[in-house]
Coordinates of C-alpha atoms in Angstrom, one line a residue:
M27 CA -0.1 0.2 0.1
L28 CA 1.3 3.1 -1.0
N29 CA 2.2 6.0 1.7
K30 CA 1.0 9.4 1.3
A31 CA 4.4 10.9 -0.5
G32 CA 4.1 7.7 -3.0
A33 CA 0.7 8.3 -4.1
A34 CA 1.4 12.1 -4.5
C35 CA 4.4 11.1 -6.6
M36 CA 2.3 8.6 -9.0
S37 CA -0.4 11.1 -9.5
I38 CA 1.9 13.6 -10.7
C39 CA 3.2 11.2 -13.0
V40 CA -0.1 10.2 -14.4
L41 CA -1.0 13.9 -14.6
A42 CA 2.1 14.6 -16.4
A43 CA 1.3 11.4 -19.2
F44 CA -2.3 12.7 -19.6
M45 CA -1.2 16.0 -20.6
A46 CA 1.4 14.7 -23.3
A47 CA -1.0 12.6 -24.8
C48 CA -3.4 15.6 -25.1
T49 CA -0.6 17.3 -27.0
Q50 CA -0.4 15.0 -29.7
N51 CA -2.8 14.7 -32.9
G52 CA -4.2 12.1 -34.4
G53 CA -1.3 11.1 -36.4
G54 CA 0.7 10.7 -33.1
Q55 CA 2.7 13.8 -33.7
E56 CA 3.2 17.0 -31.8
A57 CA 1.4 19.9 -32.7
K58 CA 3.5 22.6 -33.6
P59 CA 2.8 26.1 -32.2
A60 CA 1.1 28.4 -34.3
P61 CA 3.5 30.9 -36.3
Q62 CA 3.9 34.3 -34.9
A63 CA 3.1 37.3 -37.3
E64 CA 5.7 38.9 -38.6
K65 CA 5.6 42.7 -37.2
P66 CA 4.8 45.0 -39.8
D67 CA 7.4 47.7 -40.4
R68 CA 7.0 51.3 -39.4
L69 CA 6.3 52.6 -43.2
S70 CA 3.3 50.6 -43.4
T71 CA 1.5 52.1 -40.2
S72 CA 0.9 55.7 -39.6
E73 CA 3.4 55.7 -36.6
P74 CA 6.0 58.5 -36.7
L75 CA 9.9 57.3 -37.6
T76 CA 12.8 59.1 -37.9
L77 CA 15.9 57.9 -39.7
K78 CA 19.3 59.6 -39.1
V79 CA 21.1 59.9 -42.3
W80 CA 25.0 60.5 -42.5
T81 CA 25.6 62.7 -45.5
G82 CA 27.8 65.3 -47.3
D83 CA 24.7 66.5 -49.1
N84 CA 23.8 70.2 -48.4
E85 CA 20.4 71.2 -47.0
Q86 CA 19.1 72.3 -50.0
M87 CA 19.9 68.8 -52.2
F88 CA 19.0 66.8 -49.1
K89 CA 15.6 68.3 -49.2
E90 CA 15.1 67.8 -52.7
T91 CA 16.3 64.6 -53.1
L92 CA 15.7 62.8 -50.0
V93 CA 13.3 64.4 -47.8
D94 CA 10.6 65.6 -50.0
P95 CA 10.1 62.6 -52.2
I96 CA 10.2 60.6 -48.9
K97 CA 7.4 62.7 -47.1
K98 CA 5.4 62.3 -49.9
K99 CA 5.7 58.5 -50.2
F100 CA 5.6 57.7 -46.7
P101 CA 4.3 60.9 -44.6
N102 CA 5.1 59.4 -41.3
V103 CA 8.8 59.2 -42.0
T104 CA 11.5 62.2 -41.4
L105 CA 14.7 62.0 -42.5
E106 CA 17.3 63.9 -40.5
R107 CA 20.0 64.9 -41.8
I108 CA 23.7 64.8 -40.1
A109 CA 26.3 66.4 -41.7
S110 CA 29.9 64.6 -42.1
Q111 CA 31.5 67.8 -42.9
E112 CA 30.6 68.5 -39.0
L113 CA 30.3 65.1 -37.5
S114 CA 32.6 62.2 -38.3
L115 CA 31.5 58.8 -37.5
D116 CA 33.6 58.0 -34.6
K117 CA 32.4 61.1 -32.9
L118 CA 28.6 60.2 -33.5
I119 CA 29.5 56.1 -31.8
A120 CA 31.1 57.8 -29.3
A121 CA 28.0 60.2 -28.3
G122 CA 25.7 57.2 -28.8
N123 CA 24.2 58.8 -31.6
P124 CA 25.2 56.5 -34.6
P125 CA 23.3 57.3 -37.7
D126 CA 20.5 54.9 -39.3
M127 CA 21.9 55.3 -43.1
I128 CA 24.9 56.4 -44.6
K129 CA 24.7 58.5 -48.1
Q130 CA 28.3 59.2 -49.2
T131 CA 30.9 58.7 -52.3
K132 CA 32.4 55.4 -52.6
N133 CA 36.0 56.6 -51.0
F134 CA 34.1 57.1 -47.8
M135 CA 33.4 53.2 -47.4
I136 CA 37.3 53.1 -47.6
F137 CA 38.4 55.8 -45.8
N138 CA 35.2 56.5 -42.9
V139 CA 33.0 53.7 -42.8
M140 CA 34.9 50.4 -42.6
P141 CA 37.6 51.6 -40.2
V142 CA 34.9 52.0 -37.6
K143 CA 33.0 49.0 -38.7
M144 CA 29.8 50.8 -39.8
E145 CA 29.1 48.8 -42.8
M146 CA 26.3 46.4 -42.9
D147 CA 25.8 43.6 -45.6
L148 CA 22.7 44.2 -47.3
T149 CA 22.5 40.6 -49.0
P150 CA 19.7 39.0 -46.1
L151 CA 17.6 42.0 -47.2
I152 CA 18.3 41.7 -50.8
K153 CA 17.1 38.3 -50.6
K154 CA 14.4 38.7 -47.9
Y155 CA 12.4 41.1 -50.5
N156 CA 13.7 39.7 -53.8
Y157 CA 15.3 42.4 -54.8
D158 CA 16.6 42.9 -58.5
L159 CA 20.0 43.7 -58.8
E160 CA 20.0 43.2 -62.7
R161 CA 18.3 46.8 -63.2
Y162 CA 21.7 48.4 -62.1
D163 CA 24.7 49.0 -64.1
P164 CA 26.9 46.0 -63.6
G165 CA 30.0 47.6 -63.0
L166 CA 28.7 49.9 -60.1
I167 CA 27.5 46.8 -58.3
Q168 CA 30.6 45.1 -59.0
S169 CA 32.3 47.9 -57.5
M170 CA 30.5 47.9 -54.2
R171 CA 31.0 44.3 -54.0
S172 CA 34.7 44.7 -53.8
F173 CA 34.3 46.0 -50.6
G174 CA 33.5 42.5 -48.9
A175 CA 36.1 40.1 -48.6
Q176 CA 33.3 37.3 -49.5
G177 CA 31.3 39.5 -51.8
Q178 CA 29.2 41.4 -49.5
L179 CA 27.4 44.4 -50.6
Y180 CA 27.6 47.0 -48.2
G181 CA 25.8 49.6 -50.1
L182 CA 23.5 50.2 -53.2
P183 CA 24.8 52.9 -55.8
T184 CA 22.2 55.8 -56.2
T185 CA 24.0 58.7 -58.5
K186 CA 26.7 58.0 -60.8
V187 CA 29.7 60.1 -61.4
G188 CA 30.5 60.7 -64.9
H189 CA 33.5 61.9 -66.9
S190 CA 33.6 63.3 -70.1
L191 CA 35.9 66.1 -72.3
L192 CA 34.5 69.5 -72.1
Y193 CA 35.6 71.5 -74.8
N194 CA 35.2 75.5 -75.8
K195 CA 33.2 75.2 -79.3
Q196 CA 34.1 78.8 -80.2
L197 CA 37.7 78.6 -79.5
F198 CA 38.0 75.9 -81.9
D199 CA 36.1 77.8 -84.5
K200 CA 38.2 80.7 -83.8
F201 CA 41.2 78.8 -84.7
A202 CA 40.0 76.7 -87.4
V203 CA 40.4 73.6 -85.7
P204 CA 38.2 70.6 -86.2
A205 CA 36.1 70.2 -82.4
P206 CA 36.9 67.0 -80.8
K207 CA 34.7 64.0 -81.2
D208 CA 33.7 60.5 -79.5
E209 CA 35.9 57.8 -79.1
M210 CA 39.1 59.7 -79.5
T211 CA 42.2 58.2 -78.6
W212 CA 44.7 59.6 -76.1
D213 CA 47.5 60.1 -78.8
E214 CA 44.2 62.0 -80.9
A215 CA 43.5 64.2 -78.0
I216 CA 47.0 65.3 -77.2
K217 CA 47.7 66.3 -80.7
L218 CA 44.6 68.3 -81.0
A219 CA 45.6 70.0 -77.6
A220 CA 49.2 70.8 -79.2
R221 CA 47.5 72.4 -82.1
M222 CA 44.9 74.5 -79.7
T223 CA 48.0 75.9 -77.6
R224 CA 49.1 79.0 -78.8
L225 CA 50.1 82.7 -77.9
E226 CA 48.1 85.0 -79.7
N227 CA 47.6 88.9 -79.0
G228 CA 49.4 88.2 -75.5
V229 CA 46.9 86.1 -74.4
Q230 CA 48.0 82.3 -74.0
Y231 CA 45.5 79.9 -75.0
R232 CA 46.1 76.1 -73.5
G233 CA 45.1 73.1 -75.2
M234 CA 44.1 70.6 -72.3
D235 CA 44.0 69.8 -68.7
L236 CA 42.9 67.2 -66.5
Q237 CA 40.7 67.1 -63.2
F238 CA 43.2 64.6 -61.6
Y239 CA 46.4 63.2 -62.3
N240 CA 45.4 59.5 -61.9
M241 CA 42.5 59.6 -64.6
I242 CA 44.2 58.7 -67.5
A243 CA 46.3 55.8 -65.0
S244 CA 42.9 54.7 -63.7
Q245 CA 41.9 53.8 -67.3
L246 CA 44.6 51.0 -67.2
N247 CA 43.1 50.1 -63.9
L248 CA 46.4 51.0 -62.4
S249 CA 46.4 51.9 -59.0
V250 CA 48.9 53.8 -56.3
I251 CA 49.4 51.5 -53.6
D252 CA 48.5 47.4 -54.4
K253 CA 46.5 45.6 -52.2
N254 CA 49.4 44.5 -50.4
G255 CA 50.3 47.5 -49.4
K256 CA 53.1 48.4 -51.5
A257 CA 53.7 51.1 -54.0
N258 CA 52.7 50.4 -57.7
M259 CA 54.0 53.5 -59.4
S260 CA 56.6 51.9 -61.6
A261 CA 53.4 50.2 -63.3
W262 CA 52.5 53.4 -64.5
S263 CA 55.0 54.2 -67.3
R264 CA 52.5 54.2 -70.0
P265 CA 50.3 56.8 -68.6
A266 CA 53.1 59.0 -67.4
E267 CA 54.5 59.1 -71.0
M268 CA 50.8 60.3 -72.0
F269 CA 50.8 62.9 -69.2
R270 CA 54.6 63.9 -70.2
Q271 CA 53.0 64.4 -73.8
L272 CA 50.4 66.6 -73.0
Y273 CA 52.0 68.6 -70.6
S274 CA 55.3 69.2 -72.5
I275 CA 53.4 71.2 -75.2
P276 CA 55.2 74.6 -74.9
G277 CA 52.4 76.9 -73.4
N278 CA 50.5 73.9 -72.0
N279 CA 53.2 72.7 -69.2
V280 CA 51.6 74.3 -66.1
P281 CA 51.8 72.5 -62.6
I282 CA 48.7 70.4 -61.4
P283 CA 45.9 72.9 -60.7
G284 CA 45.2 70.2 -57.7
T285 CA 41.3 71.5 -57.2
I286 CA 38.4 71.6 -59.5
A287 CA 37.8 75.4 -59.1
K288 CA 41.7 75.9 -60.2
V289 CA 41.0 73.7 -63.3
M290 CA 37.8 75.2 -64.6
E291 CA 38.8 79.0 -63.6
P292 CA 40.8 79.0 -67.3
F293 CA 37.9 77.0 -68.8
Y294 CA 35.3 79.9 -67.5
K295 CA 37.8 82.6 -69.2
E296 CA 37.7 80.9 -72.4
T297 CA 41.9 80.5 -72.3
L298 CA 41.1 76.7 -72.2
A299 CA 40.0 74.7 -75.0
M300 CA 39.4 71.2 -73.3
V301 CA 39.5 69.7 -69.7
V302 CA 38.8 66.2 -68.9
I303 CA 36.5 66.3 -65.9
N304 CA 33.2 65.3 -64.2
P305 CA 30.9 67.8 -66.5
S306 CA 28.7 68.3 -63.7
T307 CA 31.0 71.5 -62.9
M308 CA 30.0 72.8 -66.0
M309 CA 26.4 71.8 -66.0
T310 CA 25.5 73.8 -63.0
A311 CA 27.5 76.6 -64.0
T312 CA 26.0 77.2 -67.3
K313 CA 23.6 79.7 -66.3
Q314 CA 26.6 81.7 -64.7
Y315 CA 28.3 81.7 -68.0
P316 CA 25.7 82.1 -70.5
Q317 CA 28.2 83.4 -73.2
L318 CA 30.3 80.1 -72.9
A319 CA 29.5 77.8 -75.8
W320 CA 30.6 74.4 -74.8
D321 CA 30.1 70.8 -75.5
L322 CA 31.4 67.4 -74.3
V323 CA 32.5 64.1 -75.8
T324 CA 33.6 60.8 -74.6
V325 CA 37.1 60.9 -72.5
P326 CA 39.6 60.1 -74.4
T327 CA 40.9 56.3 -74.3
Y328 CA 43.8 54.1 -74.7
P329 CA 44.0 51.5 -77.9
E330 CA 44.6 48.7 -75.5
A331 CA 41.4 49.8 -73.3
P332 CA 39.0 51.1 -75.6
G333 CA 35.7 52.4 -74.2
V334 CA 37.1 52.6 -70.9
D335 CA 36.8 55.7 -68.7
P336 CA 38.5 56.6 -65.6
Y337 CA 37.8 55.3 -62.2
T338 CA 34.4 54.3 -61.3
N339 CA 32.6 56.6 -58.7
Y340 CA 29.0 57.2 -57.3
T341 CA 27.0 57.8 -54.2
Y342 CA 25.7 55.2 -52.5
F343 CA 23.3 54.4 -50.0
G344 CA 23.9 52.1 -46.7
I345 CA 22.5 51.0 -43.7
T346 CA 24.3 50.9 -40.5
P347 CA 24.8 47.8 -38.1
T348 CA 23.2 49.7 -35.2
S349 CA 20.1 50.9 -36.8
K350 CA 16.8 49.5 -35.0
Y351 CA 15.1 50.0 -38.4
P352 CA 17.0 48.3 -41.0
D353 CA 14.0 47.0 -42.9
E354 CA 12.6 50.5 -43.1
A355 CA 16.1 51.8 -44.2
F356 CA 16.3 49.1 -47.2
K357 CA 12.6 50.1 -47.9
I358 CA 13.4 53.5 -48.4
I359 CA 16.4 53.4 -50.4
T360 CA 14.8 50.8 -52.7
Y361 CA 12.2 53.4 -53.6
L362 CA 14.7 56.0 -53.8
N363 CA 16.3 54.0 -56.6
S364 CA 13.1 52.7 -58.3
D365 CA 12.7 53.7 -62.0
E366 CA 10.1 56.6 -60.9
M367 CA 12.6 58.4 -58.9
Q368 CA 15.8 57.6 -60.7
T369 CA 13.9 59.0 -63.8
E370 CA 13.2 61.8 -62.0
L371 CA 16.9 62.6 -60.6
N372 CA 18.1 61.6 -63.9
R373 CA 16.1 64.1 -65.8
A374 CA 17.2 66.8 -62.6
G375 CA 21.1 66.0 -63.4
Y376 CA 21.9 63.4 -61.5
P377 CA 23.0 60.4 -63.6
T378 CA 21.2 57.6 -63.1
V379 CA 22.8 54.2 -61.6
L380 CA 20.3 51.9 -63.8
K381 CA 21.3 50.4 -67.0
N382 CA 17.7 51.2 -68.4
P383 CA 18.6 53.7 -71.6
D384 CA 15.1 55.1 -71.5
I385 CA 16.0 56.3 -68.4
Q386 CA 19.4 57.5 -69.2
K387 CA 18.2 59.2 -72.5
Q388 CA 16.5 61.5 -70.3
F389 CA 19.7 62.8 -68.4
A390 CA 19.3 66.6 -67.6
A391 CA 16.1 66.9 -69.6
N392 CA 14.7 69.6 -67.0
S393 CA 17.5 71.9 -68.0
P394 CA 16.9 73.8 -70.9
E395 CA 19.9 75.6 -71.1
L396 CA 21.6 72.3 -71.7
K397 CA 19.5 71.1 -74.8
G398 CA 21.5 69.9 -78.0
K399 CA 24.6 69.2 -75.8
N400 CA 25.9 65.7 -76.3
L401 CA 25.3 64.7 -72.7
Q402 CA 24.9 61.1 -73.6
A403 CA 28.9 61.0 -73.6
I404 CA 28.8 60.1 -70.0
F405 CA 26.9 56.8 -70.4
K406 CA 29.1 55.3 -73.4
H407 CA 32.0 54.0 -71.8
K408 CA 32.2 51.7 -68.8
Q409 CA 34.5 52.8 -66.0
S410 CA 37.3 51.3 -64.6
D411 CA 37.6 50.5 -60.7
P412 CA 41.3 50.4 -59.6
Y413 CA 42.2 49.4 -56.2
V414 CA 41.9 52.3 -53.6
S415 CA 44.3 51.5 -50.7
P416 CA 43.7 52.5 -47.0
Y417 CA 46.8 54.1 -46.8
F418 CA 46.3 56.4 -49.9
D419 CA 45.8 59.3 -47.6
N420 CA 46.7 63.2 -48.6
S421 CA 50.3 62.6 -47.6
V422 CA 50.6 60.0 -50.3
D423 CA 48.7 62.0 -52.7
S424 CA 51.0 65.1 -52.0
L425 CA 54.1 62.9 -53.1
V426 CA 52.5 61.6 -56.4
R427 CA 51.5 65.3 -57.1
T428 CA 55.2 66.7 -56.5
K429 CA 56.7 64.0 -58.6
F430 CA 54.2 64.4 -61.7
N431 CA 54.9 68.2 -61.4
E432 CA 58.6 67.0 -61.9
I433 CA 57.5 65.1 -65.1
I434 CA 55.9 68.5 -66.6
A435 CA 59.0 69.9 -65.6
G436 CA 61.2 67.4 -67.4
K437 CA 63.8 67.3 -64.4
K438 CA 64.6 63.4 -65.0
D439 CA 63.3 60.6 -67.4
N440 CA 59.9 59.2 -66.2
N441 CA 61.3 55.8 -65.0
T442 CA 63.5 57.2 -62.5
L443 CA 60.9 59.3 -61.1
L444 CA 58.5 56.8 -60.8
R445 CA 61.2 54.7 -58.8
E446 CA 61.6 57.4 -56.5
L447 CA 57.8 57.8 -56.2
D448 CA 57.8 53.9 -55.3
E449 CA 60.5 54.1 -52.6
A450 CA 59.0 57.8 -50.9
I451 CA 55.6 56.0 -50.9
D452 CA 56.3 52.7 -49.2
K453 CA 58.4 54.8 -46.7
K454 CA 55.2 56.9 -46.1
V455 CA 53.1 53.7 -45.8
A456 CA 55.2 52.0 -43.7
E457 CA 55.0 55.2 -41.4
L458 CA 51.4 55.2 -41.3
K459 CA 51.2 51.2 -40.5
A460 CA 53.6 52.3 -37.5
A461 CA 51.4 55.1 -36.5
A462 CA 48.6 52.8 -36.3
K463 CA 49.7 50.1 -34.1

């Protein structure tokens, strides 16, 4: 006969067995718990949502291209601008105020975002929402993937930065020289620059200038520092020779301007016939210089690399790993990159990142002052994408500029100067590595 403790124990066991039996269905399998409904994102509700965006856009651009279209589409969403010119990411992190989204140019990923681990792979969200990357210029997506060691995608391009050769139509007419055309080689363009360079009535006219010294090297996918942290300037013999030919033209041999404003100044004054540059500078300034008759063609190329423009550049959107609203941020980004919004931005003069030719053809259509110009030149070539080392800082850039000014001055042969530059860069990289320890 059971005592009280034994009876209590048996009762508990019987009860447990009874409850277990009740949880089985007719097939003898355990019933699965009812799936929980996924929590709706804030975009589909009326609940207010503020997303902080770390960006280099000024207030007007931020309002016109982000705030206004998003407020129209999602009335409950407020985008708050955090100016990267005023607050760095590390300061925001230290203050406990990191952004939700990033809108910056490509190089910010290398020099500002990844060093503080504020990149987030968008691949899971792309898969979750079955987002189509095939709509994009494939070179831009490939460039974004190059930042991830395993092909992670840390952002989506939103505005392309194009390049072209601008030229002054009146100067070519004045000197009875045939105007530049699409698909010129560098040899052809330099010969044209030589014909346009002259001293006339006390005015020095120059044939051509470049926005940056590395443009003609990037077309051959040449980097300043390779992926192993070693200087790569000895490989620049071909572009260095092109550079020397251009700037050894008597009257065209001026030091590297160093800034966009300085390189454009003689073009605005109509003493520079051609300049290889991002044409958005001139497009923006057209109303300022109504007397300046200008047009554009594709950037000159190498015979061994036809149809290749200087380095890939673009503005991209990213989401930070600290954001509480990654799904909402992703949907906002994909809306801004929709055909509708990309068409609107492209018509406003922000080159589309999509490969749709029907959208590309509408570039800058909202600007009547640009009608008739060869604006499609910026879409005709693919862009190169040379490696950019995190050690390529202002001090290294200064070393390269100095040596290229020596090439202009003809102080030594190119191979000697490039070898000396390799040595100087390797020394500087070693200093940077030591300082980082």
